[in-house]
Short mmCIF file of C-alpha atoms and ligand atoms in Angstrom, two decimals:
data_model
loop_
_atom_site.label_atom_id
_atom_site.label_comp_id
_atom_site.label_asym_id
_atom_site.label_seq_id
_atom_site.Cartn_x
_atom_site.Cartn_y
_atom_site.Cartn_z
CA UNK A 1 -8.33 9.37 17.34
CA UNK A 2 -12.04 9.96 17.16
CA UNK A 3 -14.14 7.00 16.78
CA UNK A 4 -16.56 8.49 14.81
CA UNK A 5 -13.80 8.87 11.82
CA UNK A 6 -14.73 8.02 8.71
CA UNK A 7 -11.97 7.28 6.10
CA UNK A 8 -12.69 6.22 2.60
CA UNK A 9 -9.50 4.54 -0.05
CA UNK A 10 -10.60 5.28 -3.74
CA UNK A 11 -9.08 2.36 -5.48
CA UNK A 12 -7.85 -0.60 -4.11
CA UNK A 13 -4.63 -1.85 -4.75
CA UNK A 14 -1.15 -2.05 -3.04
CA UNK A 15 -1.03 0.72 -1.51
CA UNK A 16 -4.12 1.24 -0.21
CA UNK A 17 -3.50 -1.94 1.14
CA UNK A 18 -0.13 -1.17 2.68
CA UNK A 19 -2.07 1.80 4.47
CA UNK A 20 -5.00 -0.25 5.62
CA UNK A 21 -2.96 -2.79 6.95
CA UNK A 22 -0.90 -0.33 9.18
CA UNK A 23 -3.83 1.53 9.93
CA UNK A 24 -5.73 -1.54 11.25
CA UNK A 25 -2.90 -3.12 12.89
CA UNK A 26 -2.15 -0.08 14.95
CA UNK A 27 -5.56 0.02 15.88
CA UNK A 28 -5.47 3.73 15.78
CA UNK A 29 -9.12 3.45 13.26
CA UNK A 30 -11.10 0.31 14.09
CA UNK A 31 -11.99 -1.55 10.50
CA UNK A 32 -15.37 -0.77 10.52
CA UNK A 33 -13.88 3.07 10.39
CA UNK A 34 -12.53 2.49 6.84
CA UNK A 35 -14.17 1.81 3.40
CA UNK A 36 -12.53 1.13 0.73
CA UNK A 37 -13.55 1.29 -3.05
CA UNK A 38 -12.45 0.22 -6.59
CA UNK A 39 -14.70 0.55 -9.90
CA UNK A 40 -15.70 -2.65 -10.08
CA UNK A 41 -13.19 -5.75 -8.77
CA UNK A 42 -15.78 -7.06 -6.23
CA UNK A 43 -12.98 -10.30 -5.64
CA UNK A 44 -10.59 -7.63 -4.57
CA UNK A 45 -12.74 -5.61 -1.94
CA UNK A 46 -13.62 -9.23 -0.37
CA UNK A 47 -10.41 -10.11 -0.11
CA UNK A 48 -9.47 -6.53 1.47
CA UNK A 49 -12.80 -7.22 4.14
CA UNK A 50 -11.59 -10.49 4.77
CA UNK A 51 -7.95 -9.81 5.29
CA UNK A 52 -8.77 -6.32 7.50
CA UNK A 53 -11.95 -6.09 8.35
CA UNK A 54 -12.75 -3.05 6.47
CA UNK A 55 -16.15 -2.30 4.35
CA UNK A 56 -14.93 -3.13 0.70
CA UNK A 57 -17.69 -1.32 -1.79
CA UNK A 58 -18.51 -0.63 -5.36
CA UNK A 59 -17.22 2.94 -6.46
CA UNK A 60 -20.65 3.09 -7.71
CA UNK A 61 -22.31 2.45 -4.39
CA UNK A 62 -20.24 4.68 -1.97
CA UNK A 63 -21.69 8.11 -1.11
CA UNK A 64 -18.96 9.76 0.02
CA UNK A 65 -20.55 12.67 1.58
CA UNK A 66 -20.43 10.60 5.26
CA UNK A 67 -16.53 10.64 5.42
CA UNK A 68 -14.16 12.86 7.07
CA UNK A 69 -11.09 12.07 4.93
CA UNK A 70 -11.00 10.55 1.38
CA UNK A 71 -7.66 9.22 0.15
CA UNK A 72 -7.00 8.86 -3.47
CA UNK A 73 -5.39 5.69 -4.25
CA UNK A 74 -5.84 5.43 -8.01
CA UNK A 75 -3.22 5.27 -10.67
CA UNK A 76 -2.20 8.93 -11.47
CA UNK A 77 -4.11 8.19 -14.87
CA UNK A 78 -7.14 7.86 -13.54
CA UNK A 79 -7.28 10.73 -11.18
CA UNK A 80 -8.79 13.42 -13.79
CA UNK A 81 -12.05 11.42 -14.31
CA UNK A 82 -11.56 10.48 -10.42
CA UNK A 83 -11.31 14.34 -9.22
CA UNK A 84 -14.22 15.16 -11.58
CA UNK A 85 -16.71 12.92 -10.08
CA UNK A 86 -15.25 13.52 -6.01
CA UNK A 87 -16.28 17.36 -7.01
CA UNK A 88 -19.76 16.82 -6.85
CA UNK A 89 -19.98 14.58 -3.72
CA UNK A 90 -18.05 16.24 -0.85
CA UNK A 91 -17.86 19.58 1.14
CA UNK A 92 -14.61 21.67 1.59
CA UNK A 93 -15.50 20.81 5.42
CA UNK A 94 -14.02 16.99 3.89
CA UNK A 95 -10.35 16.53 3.21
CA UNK A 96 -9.02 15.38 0.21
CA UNK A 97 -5.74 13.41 0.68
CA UNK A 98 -4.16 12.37 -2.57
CA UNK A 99 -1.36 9.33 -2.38
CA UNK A 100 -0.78 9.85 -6.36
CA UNK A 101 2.55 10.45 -7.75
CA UNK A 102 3.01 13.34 -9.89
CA UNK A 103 -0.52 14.65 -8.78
CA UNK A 104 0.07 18.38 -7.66
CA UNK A 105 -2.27 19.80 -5.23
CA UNK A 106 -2.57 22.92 -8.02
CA UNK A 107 -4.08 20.28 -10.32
CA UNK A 108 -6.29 18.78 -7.36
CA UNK A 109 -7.30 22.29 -6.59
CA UNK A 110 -8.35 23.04 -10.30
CA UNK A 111 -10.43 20.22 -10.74
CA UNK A 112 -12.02 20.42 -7.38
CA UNK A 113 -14.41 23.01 -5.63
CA UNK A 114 -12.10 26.59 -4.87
CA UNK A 115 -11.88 26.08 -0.83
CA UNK A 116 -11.81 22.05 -0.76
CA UNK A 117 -8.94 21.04 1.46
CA UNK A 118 -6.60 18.67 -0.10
CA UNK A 119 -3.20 17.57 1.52
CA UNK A 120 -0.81 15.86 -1.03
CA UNK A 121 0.53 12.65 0.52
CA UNK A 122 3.82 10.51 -0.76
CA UNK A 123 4.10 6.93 1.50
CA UNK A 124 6.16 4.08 0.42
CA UNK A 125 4.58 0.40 0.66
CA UNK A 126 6.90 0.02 4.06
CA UNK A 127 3.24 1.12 5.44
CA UNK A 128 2.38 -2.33 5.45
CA UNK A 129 4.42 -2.60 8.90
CA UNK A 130 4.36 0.85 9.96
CA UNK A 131 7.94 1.71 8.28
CA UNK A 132 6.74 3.99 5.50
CA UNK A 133 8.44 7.44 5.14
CA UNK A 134 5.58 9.35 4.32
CA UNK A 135 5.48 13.07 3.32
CA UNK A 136 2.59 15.65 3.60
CA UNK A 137 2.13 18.95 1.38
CA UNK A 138 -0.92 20.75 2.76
CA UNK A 139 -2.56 22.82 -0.02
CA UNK A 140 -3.91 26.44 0.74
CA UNK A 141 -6.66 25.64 2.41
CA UNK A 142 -6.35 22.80 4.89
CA UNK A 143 -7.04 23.54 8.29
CA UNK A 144 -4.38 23.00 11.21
CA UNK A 145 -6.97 20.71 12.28
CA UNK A 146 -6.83 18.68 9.16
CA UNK A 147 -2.84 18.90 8.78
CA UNK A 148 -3.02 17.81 12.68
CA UNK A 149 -5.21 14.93 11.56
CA UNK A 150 -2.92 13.56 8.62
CA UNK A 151 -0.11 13.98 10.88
CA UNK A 152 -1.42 10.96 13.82
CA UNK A 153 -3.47 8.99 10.52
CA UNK A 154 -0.21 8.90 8.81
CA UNK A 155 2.26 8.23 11.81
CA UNK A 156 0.47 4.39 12.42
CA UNK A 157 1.96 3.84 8.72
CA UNK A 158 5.46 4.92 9.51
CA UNK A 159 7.16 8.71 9.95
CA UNK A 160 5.98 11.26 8.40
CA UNK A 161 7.60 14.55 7.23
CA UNK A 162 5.95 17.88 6.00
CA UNK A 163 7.73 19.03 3.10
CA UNK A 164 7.34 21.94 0.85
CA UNK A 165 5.44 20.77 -2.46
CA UNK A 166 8.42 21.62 -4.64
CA UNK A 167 10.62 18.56 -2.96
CA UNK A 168 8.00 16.03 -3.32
CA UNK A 169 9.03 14.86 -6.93
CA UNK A 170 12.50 14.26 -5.07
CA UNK A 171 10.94 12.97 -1.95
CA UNK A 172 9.77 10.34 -4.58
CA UNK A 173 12.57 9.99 -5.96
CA UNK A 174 13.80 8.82 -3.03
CA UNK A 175 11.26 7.40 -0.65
CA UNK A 176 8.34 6.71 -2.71
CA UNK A 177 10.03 4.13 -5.20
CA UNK A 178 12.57 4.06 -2.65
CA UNK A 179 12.00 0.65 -1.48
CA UNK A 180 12.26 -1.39 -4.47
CA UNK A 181 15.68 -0.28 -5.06
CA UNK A 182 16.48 -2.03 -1.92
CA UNK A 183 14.46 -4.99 -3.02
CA UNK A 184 16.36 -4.73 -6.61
CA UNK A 185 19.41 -4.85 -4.40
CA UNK A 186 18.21 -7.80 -2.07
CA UNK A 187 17.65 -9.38 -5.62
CA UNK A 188 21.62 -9.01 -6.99
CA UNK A 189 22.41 -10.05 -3.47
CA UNK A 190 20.69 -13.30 -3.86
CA UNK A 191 21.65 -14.42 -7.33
CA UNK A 192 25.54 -13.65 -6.44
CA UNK A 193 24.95 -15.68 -3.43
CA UNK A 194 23.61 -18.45 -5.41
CA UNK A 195 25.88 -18.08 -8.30
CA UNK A 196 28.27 -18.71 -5.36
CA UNK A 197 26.60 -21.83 -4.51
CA UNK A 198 24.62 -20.41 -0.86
CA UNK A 199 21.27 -21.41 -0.44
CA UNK A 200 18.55 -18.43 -1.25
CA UNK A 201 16.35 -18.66 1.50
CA UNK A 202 20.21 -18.19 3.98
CA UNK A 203 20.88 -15.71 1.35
CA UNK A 204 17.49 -13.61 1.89
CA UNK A 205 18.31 -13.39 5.59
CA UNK A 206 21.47 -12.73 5.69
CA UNK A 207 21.30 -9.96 3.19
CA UNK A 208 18.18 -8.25 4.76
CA UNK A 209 19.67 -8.58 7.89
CA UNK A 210 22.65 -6.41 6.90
CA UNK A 211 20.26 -4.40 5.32
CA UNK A 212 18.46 -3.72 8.15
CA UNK A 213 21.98 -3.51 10.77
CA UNK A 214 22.91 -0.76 8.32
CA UNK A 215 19.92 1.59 8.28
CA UNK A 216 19.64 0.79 12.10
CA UNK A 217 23.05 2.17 12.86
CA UNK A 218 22.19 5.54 10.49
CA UNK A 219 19.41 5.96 12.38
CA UNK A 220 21.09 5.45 15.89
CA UNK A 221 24.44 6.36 15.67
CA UNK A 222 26.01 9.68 15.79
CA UNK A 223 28.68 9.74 12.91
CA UNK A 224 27.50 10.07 9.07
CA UNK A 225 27.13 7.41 6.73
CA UNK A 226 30.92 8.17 5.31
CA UNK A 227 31.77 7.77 8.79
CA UNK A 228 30.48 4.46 8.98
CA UNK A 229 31.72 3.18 5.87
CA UNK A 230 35.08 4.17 6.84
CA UNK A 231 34.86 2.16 10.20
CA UNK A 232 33.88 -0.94 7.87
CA UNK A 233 36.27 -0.57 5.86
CA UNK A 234 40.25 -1.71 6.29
CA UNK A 235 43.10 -0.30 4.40
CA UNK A 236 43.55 -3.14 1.61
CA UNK A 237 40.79 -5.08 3.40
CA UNK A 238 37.64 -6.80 2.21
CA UNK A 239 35.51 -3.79 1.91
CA UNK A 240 37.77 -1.39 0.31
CA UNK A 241 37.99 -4.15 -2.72
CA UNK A 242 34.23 -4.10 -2.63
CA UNK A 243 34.12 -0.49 -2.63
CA UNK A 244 36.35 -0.22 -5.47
CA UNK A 245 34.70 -2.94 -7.45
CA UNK A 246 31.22 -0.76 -6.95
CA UNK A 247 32.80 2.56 -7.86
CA UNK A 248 34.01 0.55 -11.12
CA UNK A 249 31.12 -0.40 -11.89
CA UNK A 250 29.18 3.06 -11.47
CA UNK A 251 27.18 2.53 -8.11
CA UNK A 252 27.44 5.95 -6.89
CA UNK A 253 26.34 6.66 -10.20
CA UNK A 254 23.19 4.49 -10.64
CA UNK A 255 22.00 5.19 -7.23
CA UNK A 256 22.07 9.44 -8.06
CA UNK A 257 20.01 7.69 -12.06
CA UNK A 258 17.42 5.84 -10.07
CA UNK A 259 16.37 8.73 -7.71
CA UNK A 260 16.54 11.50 -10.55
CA UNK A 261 14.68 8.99 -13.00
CA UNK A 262 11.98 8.63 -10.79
CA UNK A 263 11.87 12.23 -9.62
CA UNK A 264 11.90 12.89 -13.74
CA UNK A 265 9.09 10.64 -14.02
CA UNK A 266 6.93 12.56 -11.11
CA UNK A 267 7.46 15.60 -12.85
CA UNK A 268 6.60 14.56 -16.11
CA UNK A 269 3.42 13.05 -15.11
CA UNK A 270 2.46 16.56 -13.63
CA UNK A 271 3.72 17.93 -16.92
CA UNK A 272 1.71 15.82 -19.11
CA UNK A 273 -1.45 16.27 -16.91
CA UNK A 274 -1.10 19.94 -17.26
CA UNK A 275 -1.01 20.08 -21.29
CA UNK A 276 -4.91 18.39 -20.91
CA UNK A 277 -7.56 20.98 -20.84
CA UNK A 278 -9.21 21.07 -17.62
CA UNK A 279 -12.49 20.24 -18.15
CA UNK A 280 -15.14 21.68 -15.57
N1 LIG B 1 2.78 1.26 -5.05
C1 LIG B 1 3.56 2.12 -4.41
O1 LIG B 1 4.64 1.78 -3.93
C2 LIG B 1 3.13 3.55 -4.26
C3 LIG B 1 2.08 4.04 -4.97
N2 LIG B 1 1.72 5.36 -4.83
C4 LIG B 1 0.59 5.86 -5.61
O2 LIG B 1 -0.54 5.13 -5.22
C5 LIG B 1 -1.43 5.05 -6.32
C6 LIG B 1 -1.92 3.63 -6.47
O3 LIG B 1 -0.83 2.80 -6.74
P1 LIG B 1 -0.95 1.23 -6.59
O4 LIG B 1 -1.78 0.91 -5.40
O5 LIG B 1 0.39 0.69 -6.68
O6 LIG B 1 -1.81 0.89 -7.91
P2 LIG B 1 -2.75 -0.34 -8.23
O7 LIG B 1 -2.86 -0.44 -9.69
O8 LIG B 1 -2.31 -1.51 -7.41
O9 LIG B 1 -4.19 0.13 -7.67
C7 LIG B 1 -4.99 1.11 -8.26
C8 LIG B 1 -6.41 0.89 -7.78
O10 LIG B 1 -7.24 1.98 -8.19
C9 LIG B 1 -8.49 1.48 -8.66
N3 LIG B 1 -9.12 2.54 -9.46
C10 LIG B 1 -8.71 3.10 -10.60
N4 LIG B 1 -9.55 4.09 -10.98
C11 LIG B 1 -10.51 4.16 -10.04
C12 LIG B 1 -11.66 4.98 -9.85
N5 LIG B 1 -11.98 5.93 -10.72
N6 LIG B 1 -12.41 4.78 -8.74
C13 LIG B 1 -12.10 3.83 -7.86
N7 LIG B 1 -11.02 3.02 -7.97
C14 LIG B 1 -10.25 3.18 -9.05
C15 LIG B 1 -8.10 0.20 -9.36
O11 LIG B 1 -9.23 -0.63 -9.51
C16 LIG B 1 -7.08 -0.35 -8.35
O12 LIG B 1 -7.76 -0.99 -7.29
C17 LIG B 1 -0.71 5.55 -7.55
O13 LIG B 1 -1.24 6.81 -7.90
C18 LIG B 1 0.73 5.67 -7.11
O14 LIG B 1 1.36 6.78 -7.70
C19 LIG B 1 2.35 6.20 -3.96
C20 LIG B 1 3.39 5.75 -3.22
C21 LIG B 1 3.90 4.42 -3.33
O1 LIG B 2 5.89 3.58 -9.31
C1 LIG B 2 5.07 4.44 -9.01
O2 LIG B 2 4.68 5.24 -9.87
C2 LIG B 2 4.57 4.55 -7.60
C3 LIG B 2 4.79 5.92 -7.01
C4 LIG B 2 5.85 5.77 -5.99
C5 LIG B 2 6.05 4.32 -5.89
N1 LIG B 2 5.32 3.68 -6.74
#
């Protein structure tokens, strides 16, 4: 990766943070490579500069003109008045690369200049240690260069995917929000432990360490996740109460609710962003 890269975070919260950490720790950008910005919580930026190393500056004081890429890292609410302002500070030589859910490149497009490339980015906060499953949609008019260039910025966060732009809602859905289902899990895990009088902390490991086994042996084994629940599970054994006691209770169910609420919700912020008039 070039040394001369410049790479600017508008806003600064968690998941900028999840990306600058995996960035940094990687060493793939050196700190001084990355600026990031919020509107106006100098605390925040400090703590960002003192925890990575990277410039933490005043939206107000950034000229964005000197960076090659420019990730957008506000909430989705904020990325109207965001776009607006970017417009009028970069080149379409610059590329735009939006983390915002529910933020179509169509609607980056409209509020930016006609050619300005933009690339339309989901992560999930696993970035923080270089686990994220991170999808890219280029928009029309990236360069192969710039696609290229997400590709190795992204792959020091985690793996990255190129989807089509229709599948990100679900990508969402799924990876995106992903992770606290797992945490929401981790959570039931650790009250029914207690409730069964194990310590927490024992708990936490235990469970993440199954966790972790699991996903391990999807990733590494040859048979299918059906497969492997099958190999678990004993006729009139352990698991196949468990199992039954989930299916009672609706888990196959919840788990198909939680990714199609949150691939609802992506589409509905595009929806509602849409009925706004875009103003020039
Ligand atoms: N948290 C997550 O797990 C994931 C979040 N995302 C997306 O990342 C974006 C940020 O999410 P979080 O980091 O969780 O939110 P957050 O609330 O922690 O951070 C938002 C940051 O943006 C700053 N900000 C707002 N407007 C600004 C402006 N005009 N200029 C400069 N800074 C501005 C705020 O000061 C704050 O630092 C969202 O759009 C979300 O959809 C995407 C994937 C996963
Ligand atoms: O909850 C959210 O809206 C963001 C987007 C994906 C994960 N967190």
């Amino acid at each position: 990766m070039s040394t001369n890269l410049r790479v600017a975070f508008i806003g600064a919260g968690n998941m900028a943070e999840a990306m600058i950490s995996g960035i940094v720790q990687t060493g793939m950008l050196d700190a001084h490579q990355i600026t990031v910005t919020n509107r106006g919580n100098e605390e925040r930026l400090l703590e960002l500069h003192n925890r990575y190393g990277v410039q933490g500056i005043k939206r107000d004081k950034v000229n964005l003109s000197s960076f090659d890429v420019i990730f957008m890292a506000m909430k989705p609410k904020d990325a109207e008045s965001s776009l607006n302002r970017i417009k009028h500070e970069i080149t379409s030589n610059q590329v735009v690369m939006s983390v915002l859910a529910g933020i179509s490149t169509e609607f980056m497009q409209q509020h930016l200049k006609p050619e300005q490339q933009i690339i339309r980015v989901m992560p999930n906060t696993s970035s923080m240690l270089q686990e994220s499953a991170t999808a890219i949609s280029p928009g029309d008019h990236v360069t192969m260069k710039n696609i290229k260039l997400a590709q190795s910025l992204l792959t020091c966060i985690g793996q990255v995917y190129i989807i089509e732009e229709d599948q990100m809602d679900l990508f969402t859905g799924i990876a995106g929000s992903g992770p606290a289902y797992f945490y929401y899990l981790m959570e039931h895990i650790e009250k029914t432990a207690l409730l069964h009088g194990m310590d927490v902390a024992q708990a936490r490991k235990i469970g993440a360490q199954t966790i972790l086994g699991a996903a391990k042996m999807i990733m590494e084994c040859e048979e299918t996740p059906a497969e492997l629940r099958q190999n678990v599970t004993s006729p009139n054994g352990t698991t196949a109460a468990g199992l039954e006691a989930l299916a009672d209770s609706g888990g196959g169910e919840a788990i198909k609710a939680a990714i199609e609420g949150a691939m609802n919700r992506s589409k509905e912020i595009s929806e509602d962003l849409q009925k706004t008039p875009v103003s020039i």
